[in-house]
């Protein structure tokens, strides 16, 4: 499983918005400039997030986007599932996948199920609020 730029940029977009929640609606153009991401690409990501109920948009002067929920109520795993479609490590664990004819005798199926559970649990354990608090690269060292 590899997370695409779509999923990674969605998390950057939401973290940026969350850090500016008190500013009201945040114009997408400003986020694109701060994050150095194409505004056009962000527009396609925003559509998915609005449809998923994560963002609310306002048109016109003073418009933009804002989070529909508090940052601590937005799970990273949910955002990645929304933008990536699935986090399953193998095709047979994809949501809606046809039953595998070999599943009963598959010696690796349980391992893949375990990995799928670990990935989901790990990513669902983080929220946008957690990403806002994350250490910045270079802010720590080990002796």
Tab-separated table of N, CA and C in Angstrom:
chain	number	residue	atom	x	y	z
A	1	UNK	N	0.842	-1.171	0.000
A	1	UNK	CA	0.000	0.000	0.000
A	1	UNK	C	0.891	1.239	0.000
A	2	UNK	N	0.574	2.149	-0.860
A	2	UNK	CA	1.289	3.419	-0.917
A	2	UNK	C	0.248	4.535	-0.933
A	3	UNK	N	0.411	5.493	-0.027
A	3	UNK	CA	-0.504	6.627	0.032
A	3	UNK	C	-0.086	7.615	-1.066
A	4	UNK	N	-1.052	8.007	-1.882
A	4	UNK	CA	-0.778	8.918	-3.004
A	4	UNK	C	-0.671	10.367	-2.518
A	5	UNK	N	-0.289	11.235	-3.454
A	5	UNK	CA	-0.244	12.663	-3.119
A	5	UNK	C	-1.631	13.163	-2.729
A	6	UNK	N	-2.668	12.581	-3.289
A	6	UNK	CA	-4.038	12.993	-2.969
A	6	UNK	C	-4.306	12.854	-1.467
A	7	UNK	N	-3.958	11.727	-0.901
A	7	UNK	CA	-4.151	11.505	0.534
A	7	UNK	C	-3.236	12.368	1.379
A	8	UNK	N	-1.986	12.455	0.984
A	8	UNK	CA	-1.019	13.265	1.743
A	8	UNK	C	-1.390	14.745	1.704
A	9	UNK	N	-1.775	15.234	0.525
A	9	UNK	CA	-2.147	16.639	0.405
A	9	UNK	C	-3.437	16.944	1.155
A	10	UNK	N	-4.350	15.991	1.204
A	10	UNK	CA	-5.591	16.191	1.964
A	10	UNK	C	-5.265	16.423	3.434
A	11	UNK	N	-4.326	15.673	3.969
A	11	UNK	CA	-3.938	15.848	5.369
A	11	UNK	C	-3.247	17.195	5.588
A	12	UNK	N	-2.411	17.598	4.659
A	12	UNK	CA	-1.761	18.914	4.763
A	12	UNK	C	-2.792	20.035	4.686
A	13	UNK	N	-3.737	19.905	3.775
A	13	UNK	CA	-4.810	20.879	3.602
A	13	UNK	C	-5.617	21.017	4.892
A	14	UNK	N	-6.026	19.882	5.462
A	14	UNK	CA	-6.862	19.919	6.666
A	14	UNK	C	-6.103	20.452	7.871
A	15	UNK	N	-4.838	20.108	7.980
A	15	UNK	CA	-4.028	20.620	9.093
A	15	UNK	C	-3.862	22.131	8.971
A	16	UNK	N	-3.606	22.601	7.763
A	16	UNK	CA	-3.487	24.034	7.513
A	16	UNK	C	-4.785	24.744	7.893
A	17	UNK	N	-5.918	24.205	7.465
A	17	UNK	CA	-7.221	24.808	7.790
A	17	UNK	C	-7.479	24.806	9.292
A	18	UNK	N	-7.153	23.694	9.924
A	18	UNK	CA	-7.392	23.569	11.367
A	18	UNK	C	-6.584	24.606	12.140
A	19	UNK	N	-5.375	24.870	11.681
A	19	UNK	CA	-4.537	25.865	12.351
A	19	UNK	C	-5.072	27.278	12.167
A	20	UNK	N	-5.981	27.459	11.226
A	20	UNK	CA	-6.552	28.780	10.940
A	20	UNK	C	-8.066	28.808	11.154
A	21	UNK	N	-8.598	27.885	11.927
A	21	UNK	CA	-10.043	27.807	12.169
A	21	UNK	C	-10.606	29.114	12.695
A	22	UNK	N	-9.839	29.801	13.514
A	22	UNK	CA	-10.350	31.044	14.094
A	22	UNK	C	-10.461	32.174	13.061
A	23	UNK	N	-9.846	31.983	11.889
A	23	UNK	CA	-9.915	32.992	10.825
A	23	UNK	C	-11.211	32.899	10.031
A	24	UNK	N	-12.067	31.939	10.333
A	24	UNK	CA	-13.299	31.745	9.572
A	24	UNK	C	-13.020	30.896	8.348
A	25	UNK	N	-13.641	31.241	7.244
A	25	UNK	CA	-13.443	30.498	6.007
A	25	UNK	C	-12.075	30.860	5.416
A	26	UNK	N	-11.324	29.830	5.024
A	26	UNK	CA	-9.974	30.034	4.502
A	26	UNK	C	-9.996	29.847	2.983
A	27	UNK	N	-9.555	30.861	2.234
A	27	UNK	CA	-9.515	30.734	0.775
A	27	UNK	C	-8.527	29.639	0.344
A	28	UNK	N	-8.940	28.848	-0.614
A	28	UNK	CA	-8.119	27.758	-1.116
A	28	UNK	C	-6.810	28.282	-1.723
A	29	UNK	N	-6.879	29.445	-2.312
A	29	UNK	CA	-5.694	30.048	-2.926
A	29	UNK	C	-4.589	30.261	-1.893
A	30	UNK	N	-4.966	30.695	-0.697
A	30	UNK	CA	-3.981	30.921	0.369
A	30	UNK	C	-3.339	29.614	0.815
A	31	UNK	N	-4.155	28.582	0.949
A	31	UNK	CA	-3.628	27.281	1.358
A	31	UNK	C	-2.676	26.745	0.295
A	32	UNK	N	-3.081	26.883	-0.959
A	32	UNK	CA	-2.238	26.414	-2.069
A	32	UNK	C	-0.871	27.101	-2.023
A	33	UNK	N	-0.863	28.385	-1.734
A	33	UNK	CA	0.406	29.122	-1.670
A	33	UNK	C	1.244	28.671	-0.481
A	34	UNK	N	0.628	28.557	0.690
A	34	UNK	CA	1.371	28.151	1.886
A	34	UNK	C	1.928	26.739	1.752
A	35	UNK	N	1.123	25.850	1.194
A	35	UNK	CA	1.504	24.440	1.115
A	35	UNK	C	2.273	24.098	-0.174
A	36	UNK	N	2.359	25.067	-1.078
A	36	UNK	CA	3.044	24.863	-2.360
A	36	UNK	C	2.461	23.671	-3.120
A	37	UNK	N	1.119	23.700	-3.220
A	37	UNK	CA	0.352	22.674	-3.936
A	37	UNK	C	-0.520	23.402	-4.957
A	38	UNK	N	-0.673	22.824	-6.126
A	38	UNK	CA	-1.516	23.407	-7.160
A	38	UNK	C	-2.933	23.634	-6.636
A	39	UNK	N	-3.438	24.846	-6.848
A	39	UNK	CA	-4.805	25.160	-6.423
A	39	UNK	C	-5.812	24.256	-7.132
A	40	UNK	N	-5.565	23.976	-8.389
A	40	UNK	CA	-6.454	23.108	-9.177
A	40	UNK	C	-6.511	21.704	-8.557
A	41	UNK	N	-5.367	21.193	-8.141
A	41	UNK	CA	-5.327	19.862	-7.530
A	41	UNK	C	-6.060	19.881	-6.185
A	42	UNK	N	-5.870	20.949	-5.421
A	42	UNK	CA	-6.573	21.066	-4.143
A	42	UNK	C	-8.083	21.138	-4.340
A	43	UNK	N	-8.523	21.765	-5.411
A	43	UNK	CA	-9.962	21.841	-5.688
A	43	UNK	C	-10.570	20.449	-5.813
A	44	UNK	N	-9.879	19.542	-6.473
A	44	UNK	CA	-10.410	18.182	-6.626
A	44	UNK	C	-10.440	17.448	-5.281
A	45	UNK	N	-9.458	17.708	-4.439
A	45	UNK	CA	-9.427	17.086	-3.106
A	45	UNK	C	-10.540	17.655	-2.239
A	46	UNK	N	-10.730	18.966	-2.303
A	46	UNK	CA	-11.761	19.640	-1.511
A	46	UNK	C	-13.149	19.105	-1.855
A	47	UNK	N	-13.409	18.853	-3.128
A	47	UNK	CA	-14.711	18.302	-3.534
A	47	UNK	C	-14.999	17.005	-2.795
A	48	UNK	N	-14.009	16.147	-2.705
A	48	UNK	CA	-14.160	14.876	-2.003
A	48	UNK	C	-14.431	15.111	-0.518
A	49	UNK	N	-13.710	16.050	0.078
A	49	UNK	CA	-13.851	16.321	1.512
A	49	UNK	C	-15.179	17.006	1.845
A	50	UNK	N	-15.675	17.850	0.943
A	50	UNK	CA	-16.994	18.461	1.140
A	50	UNK	C	-18.069	17.387	1.042
A	51	UNK	N	-17.968	16.541	0.025
A	51	UNK	CA	-18.932	15.452	-0.156
A	51	UNK	C	-18.924	14.504	1.042
A	52	UNK	N	-17.750	14.305	1.636
A	52	UNK	CA	-17.621	13.440	2.802
A	52	UNK	C	-18.016	14.094	4.116
A	53	UNK	N	-18.407	15.369	4.068
A	53	UNK	CA	-18.865	16.055	5.273
A	53	UNK	C	-17.761	16.580	6.171
A	54	UNK	N	-16.532	16.611	5.673
A	54	UNK	CA	-15.402	17.071	6.478
A	54	UNK	C	-15.229	18.582	6.373
A	55	UNK	N	-15.537	19.140	5.203
A	55	UNK	CA	-15.396	20.576	4.964
A	55	UNK	C	-16.734	21.197	4.592
A	56	UNK	N	-16.827	22.495	4.851
A	56	UNK	CA	-17.958	23.310	4.441
A	56	UNK	C	-17.388	24.468	3.630
A	57	UNK	N	-18.051	24.789	2.540
A	57	UNK	CA	-17.580	25.880	1.693
A	57	UNK	C	-18.536	27.050	1.699
A	58	UNK	N	-18.000	28.241	1.415
A	58	UNK	CA	-18.784	29.461	1.309
A	58	UNK	C	-18.261	30.231	0.103
A	59	UNK	N	-19.163	30.575	-0.796
A	59	UNK	CA	-18.788	31.321	-1.996
A	59	UNK	C	-18.836	32.820	-1.741
A	60	UNK	N	-18.160	33.556	-2.620
A	60	UNK	CA	-18.225	35.009	-2.564
A	60	UNK	C	-17.142	35.622	-1.701
A	61	UNK	N	-17.284	36.927	-1.506
A	61	UNK	CA	-16.303	37.670	-0.708
A	61	UNK	C	-16.272	37.114	0.715
A	62	UNK	N	-15.086	36.874	1.211
A	62	UNK	CA	-14.931	36.301	2.541
A	62	UNK	C	-15.162	34.800	2.549
A	63	UNK	N	-15.293	34.223	1.366
A	63	UNK	CA	-15.552	32.791	1.259
A	63	UNK	C	-14.290	31.954	1.334
A	64	UNK	N	-14.502	30.687	1.232
A	64	UNK	CA	-13.416	29.720	1.321
A	64	UNK	C	-13.956	28.434	1.906
A	65	UNK	N	-13.128	27.760	2.670
A	65	UNK	CA	-13.520	26.492	3.282
A	65	UNK	C	-13.129	26.477	4.743
A	66	UNK	N	-13.852	25.654	5.484
A	66	UNK	CA	-13.523	25.441	6.894
A	66	UNK	C	-13.914	24.034	7.281
A	67	UNK	N	-13.356	23.555	8.364
A	67	UNK	CA	-13.685	22.220	8.857
A	67	UNK	C	-15.123	22.197	9.351
A	68	UNK	N	-15.823	21.120	9.085
A	68	UNK	CA	-17.197	20.941	9.563
A	68	UNK	C	-17.231	20.399	10.981
A	69	UNK	N	-16.101	19.831	11.413
A	69	UNK	CA	-15.985	19.241	12.750
A	69	UNK	C	-14.732	19.787	13.410
A	70	UNK	N	-14.652	19.617	14.698
A	70	UNK	CA	-13.438	19.999	15.425
A	70	UNK	C	-12.278	19.114	14.955
A	71	UNK	N	-11.059	19.645	14.923
A	71	UNK	CA	-9.909	18.867	14.463
A	71	UNK	C	-9.713	17.538	15.205
A	72	UNK	N	-10.107	17.501	16.482
A	72	UNK	CA	-9.942	16.250	17.235
A	72	UNK	C	-11.040	15.229	16.917
A	73	UNK	N	-11.972	15.595	16.044
A	73	UNK	CA	-13.037	14.688	15.622
A	73	UNK	C	-12.834	14.170	14.200
A	74	UNK	N	-11.713	14.546	13.581
A	74	UNK	CA	-11.432	14.143	12.203
A	74	UNK	C	-10.271	13.153	12.215
A	75	UNK	N	-10.577	11.878	12.003
A	75	UNK	CA	-9.560	10.827	12.042
A	75	UNK	C	-8.770	10.772	10.740
A	76	UNK	N	-7.474	10.625	10.869
A	76	UNK	CA	-6.591	10.507	9.708
A	76	UNK	C	-6.999	9.317	8.849
A	77	UNK	N	-7.314	8.188	9.477
A	77	UNK	CA	-7.718	7.003	8.728
A	77	UNK	C	-8.943	7.264	7.864
A	78	UNK	N	-9.908	7.977	8.399
A	78	UNK	CA	-11.127	8.289	7.640
A	78	UNK	C	-10.805	9.160	6.432
A	79	UNK	N	-9.916	10.121	6.607
A	79	UNK	CA	-9.546	11.004	5.500
A	79	UNK	C	-8.819	10.215	4.414
A	80	UNK	N	-7.920	9.351	4.814
A	80	UNK	CA	-7.197	8.556	3.824
A	80	UNK	C	-8.115	7.577	3.101
A	81	UNK	N	-9.070	6.989	3.802
A	81	UNK	CA	-10.034	6.112	3.119
A	81	UNK	C	-10.882	6.910	2.127
A	82	UNK	N	-11.226	8.136	2.516
A	82	UNK	CA	-12.041	8.993	1.665
A	82	UNK	C	-11.283	9.380	0.384
A	83	UNK	N	-10.012	9.695	0.530
A	83	UNK	CA	-9.238	10.183	-0.615
A	83	UNK	C	-8.563	9.061	-1.404
A	84	UNK	N	-8.223	7.976	-0.741
A	84	UNK	CA	-7.514	6.872	-1.397
A	84	UNK	C	-8.471	5.777	-1.863
A	85	UNK	N	-9.629	5.710	-1.252
A	85	UNK	CA	-10.584	4.657	-1.595
A	85	UNK	C	-10.467	3.464	-0.676
A	86	UNK	N	-9.256	3.068	-0.346
A	86	UNK	CA	-9.048	1.910	0.517
A	86	UNK	C	-7.629	1.945	1.056
A	87	UNK	N	-7.446	1.339	2.196
A	87	UNK	CA	-6.107	1.197	2.768
A	87	UNK	C	-5.692	-0.271	2.809
A	88	UNK	N	-6.495	-1.128	2.202
A	88	UNK	CA	-6.242	-2.567	2.226
A	88	UNK	C	-4.885	-2.894	1.594
A	89	UNK	N	-4.108	-3.758	2.250
A	89	UNK	CA	-2.792	-4.111	1.714
A	89	UNK	C	-2.851	-5.085	0.527
A	90	UNK	N	-3.959	-5.810	0.372
A	90	UNK	CA	-4.127	-6.749	-0.746
A	90	UNK	C	-5.547	-6.629	-1.297
A	91	UNK	N	-5.699	-6.986	-2.565
A	91	UNK	CA	-6.982	-6.811	-3.261
A	91	UNK	C	-8.135	-7.564	-2.615
A	92	UNK	N	-7.875	-8.730	-2.060
A	92	UNK	CA	-8.981	-9.520	-1.508
A	92	UNK	C	-9.585	-8.898	-0.249
A	93	UNK	N	-8.917	-7.913	0.341
A	93	UNK	CA	-9.446	-7.229	1.524
A	93	UNK	C	-10.062	-5.871	1.203
A	94	UNK	N	-10.081	-5.512	-0.072
A	94	UNK	CA	-10.709	-4.266	-0.486
A	94	UNK	C	-12.196	-4.314	-0.153
A	95	UNK	N	-12.784	-3.193	0.268
A	95	UNK	CA	-14.225	-3.167	0.501
A	95	UNK	C	-14.974	-3.548	-0.777
A	96	UNK	N	-15.908	-4.470	-0.659
A	96	UNK	CA	-16.712	-4.895	-1.797
A	96	UNK	C	-16.019	-5.875	-2.731
A	97	UNK	N	-14.841	-6.351	-2.358
A	97	UNK	CA	-14.118	-7.294	-3.214
A	97	UNK	C	-14.884	-8.617	-3.287
A	98	UNK	N	-14.829	-9.237	-4.440
A	98	UNK	CA	-15.443	-10.551	-4.606
A	98	UNK	C	-14.712	-11.552	-3.726
A	99	UNK	N	-15.460	-12.525	-3.229
A	99	UNK	CA	-14.851	-13.553	-2.381
A	99	UNK	C	-13.799	-14.314	-3.176
A	100	UNK	N	-12.676	-14.519	-2.545
A	100	UNK	CA	-11.572	-15.242	-3.188
A	100	UNK	C	-11.841	-16.743	-3.102
A	101	UNK	N	-11.746	-17.399	-4.219
A	101	UNK	CA	-11.974	-18.851	-4.266
A	101	UNK	C	-10.923	-19.603	-3.463
A	102	UNK	N	-9.784	-19.004	-3.246
A	102	UNK	CA	-8.694	-19.662	-2.525
A	102	UNK	C	-8.646	-19.300	-1.041
A	103	UNK	N	-9.547	-18.467	-0.575
A	103	UNK	CA	-9.494	-17.966	0.804
A	103	UNK	C	-9.435	-19.074	1.854
A	104	UNK	N	-10.221	-20.133	1.675
A	104	UNK	CA	-10.262	-21.209	2.676
A	104	UNK	C	-8.905	-21.889	2.831
A	105	UNK	N	-8.149	-21.999	1.772
A	105	UNK	CA	-6.852	-22.663	1.840
A	105	UNK	C	-5.668	-21.715	1.799
A	106	UNK	N	-5.928	-20.421	1.856
A	106	UNK	CA	-4.852	-19.431	1.744
A	106	UNK	C	-4.070	-19.342	3.054
A	107	UNK	N	-2.803	-19.626	2.983
A	107	UNK	CA	-1.958	-19.603	4.187
A	107	UNK	C	-1.533	-18.197	4.592
A	108	UNK	N	-1.758	-17.225	3.718
A	108	UNK	CA	-1.349	-15.854	4.040
A	108	UNK	C	-2.519	-14.942	4.383
A	109	UNK	N	-3.743	-15.413	4.204
A	109	UNK	CA	-4.930	-14.571	4.390
A	109	UNK	C	-4.993	-13.961	5.797
A	110	UNK	N	-4.778	-14.757	6.819
A	110	UNK	CA	-4.846	-14.254	8.200
A	110	UNK	C	-3.789	-13.179	8.447
A	111	UNK	N	-2.614	-13.368	7.865
A	111	UNK	CA	-1.555	-12.369	8.019
A	111	UNK	C	-1.987	-11.041	7.393
A	112	UNK	N	-2.562	-11.094	6.174
A	112	UNK	CA	-3.016	-9.875	5.504
A	112	UNK	C	-4.143	-9.219	6.285
A	113	UNK	N	-5.032	-10.013	6.861
A	113	UNK	CA	-6.107	-9.449	7.682
A	113	UNK	C	-5.518	-8.724	8.890
A	114	UNK	N	-4.523	-9.327	9.491
A	114	UNK	CA	-3.865	-8.702	10.647
A	114	UNK	C	-3.207	-7.386	10.277
A	115	UNK	N	-2.518	-7.374	9.136
A	115	UNK	CA	-1.875	-6.142	8.684
A	115	UNK	C	-2.923	-5.065	8.401
A	116	UNK	N	-4.013	-5.457	7.774
A	116	UNK	CA	-5.094	-4.519	7.481
A	116	UNK	C	-5.628	-3.908	8.778
A	117	UNK	N	-5.793	-4.734	9.791
A	117	UNK	CA	-6.295	-4.255	11.085
A	117	UNK	C	-5.292	-3.303	11.738
A	118	UNK	N	-4.014	-3.657	11.680
A	118	UNK	CA	-2.981	-2.807	12.281
A	118	UNK	C	-2.943	-1.439	11.588
A	119	UNK	N	-2.984	-1.439	10.270
A	119	UNK	CA	-2.968	-0.181	9.512
A	119	UNK	C	-4.171	0.678	9.890
A	120	UNK	N	-5.358	0.084	9.886
A	120	UNK	CA	-6.574	0.823	10.222
A	120	UNK	C	-6.548	1.373	11.634
A	121	UNK	N	-6.172	0.533	12.577
A	121	UNK	CA	-6.122	0.952	13.981
A	121	UNK	C	-5.107	2.071	14.182
A	122	UNK	N	-3.957	1.927	13.575
A	122	UNK	CA	-2.906	2.940	13.701
A	122	UNK	C	-3.377	4.285	13.145
A	123	UNK	N	-3.864	4.305	11.916
A	123	UNK	CA	-4.264	5.562	11.282
A	123	UNK	C	-5.516	6.160	11.919
A	124	UNK	N	-6.420	5.314	12.396
A	124	UNK	CA	-7.619	5.817	13.080
A	124	UNK	C	-7.282	6.376	14.458
A	125	UNK	N	-6.097	6.074	14.956
A	125	UNK	CA	-5.653	6.576	16.256
A	125	UNK	C	-5.131	8.005	16.202
A	126	UNK	N	-4.982	8.557	15.015
A	126	UNK	CA	-4.523	9.933	14.840
A	126	UNK	C	-5.661	10.801	14.342
A	127	UNK	N	-5.673	12.043	14.782
A	127	UNK	CA	-6.642	13.028	14.298
A	127	UNK	C	-5.889	14.214	13.709
A	128	UNK	N	-6.627	15.098	13.083
A	128	UNK	CA	-6.019	16.326	12.560
A	128	UNK	C	-5.420	17.132	13.710
A	129	UNK	N	-6.063	17.110	14.865
A	129	UNK	CA	-5.524	17.812	16.036
A	129	UNK	C	-4.155	17.248	16.418
A	130	UNK	N	-3.986	15.949	16.314
A	130	UNK	CA	-2.688	15.331	16.609
A	130	UNK	C	-1.623	15.826	15.631
A	131	UNK	N	-2.000	15.950	14.359
A	131	UNK	CA	-1.041	16.419	13.357
A	131	UNK	C	-0.642	17.869	13.619
A	132	UNK	N	-1.552	18.636	14.187
A	132	UNK	CA	-1.243	20.027	14.525
A	132	UNK	C	-0.197	20.093	15.637
A	133	UNK	N	-0.162	19.074	16.489
A	133	UNK	CA	0.741	19.049	17.635
A	133	UNK	C	2.049	18.327	17.363
A	134	UNK	N	2.144	17.686	16.203
A	134	UNK	CA	3.322	16.871	15.899
A	134	UNK	C	4.599	17.695	15.948
A	135	UNK	N	5.675	17.030	16.378
A	135	UNK	CA	6.979	17.686	16.407
A	135	UNK	C	7.392	18.046	14.991
A	136	UNK	N	8.060	19.152	14.875
A	136	UNK	CA	8.562	19.586	13.576
A	136	UNK	C	9.900	18.902	13.320
A	137	UNK	N	10.189	18.562	12.076
A	137	UNK	CA	11.475	17.937	11.763
A	137	UNK	C	12.623	18.802	12.278
A	138	UNK	N	13.579	18.154	12.916
A	138	UNK	CA	14.728	18.871	13.407
A	138	UNK	C	14.555	19.426	14.814
A	139	UNK	N	13.374	19.244	15.422
A	139	UNK	CA	13.139	19.781	16.769
A	139	UNK	C	13.548	18.802	17.870
A	140	UNK	N	14.195	17.715	17.518
A	140	UNK	CA	14.599	16.752	18.534
A	140	UNK	C	15.936	16.144	18.142
A	141	UNK	N	16.599	15.597	19.115
A	141	UNK	CA	17.855	14.901	18.833
A	141	UNK	C	18.045	13.808	19.870
A	142	UNK	N	18.882	12.851	19.538
A	142	UNK	CA	19.166	11.734	20.423
A	142	UNK	C	20.660	11.676	20.660
A	143	UNK	N	21.028	11.461	21.913
A	143	UNK	CA	22.455	11.348	22.259
A	143	UNK	C	22.776	9.910	22.580
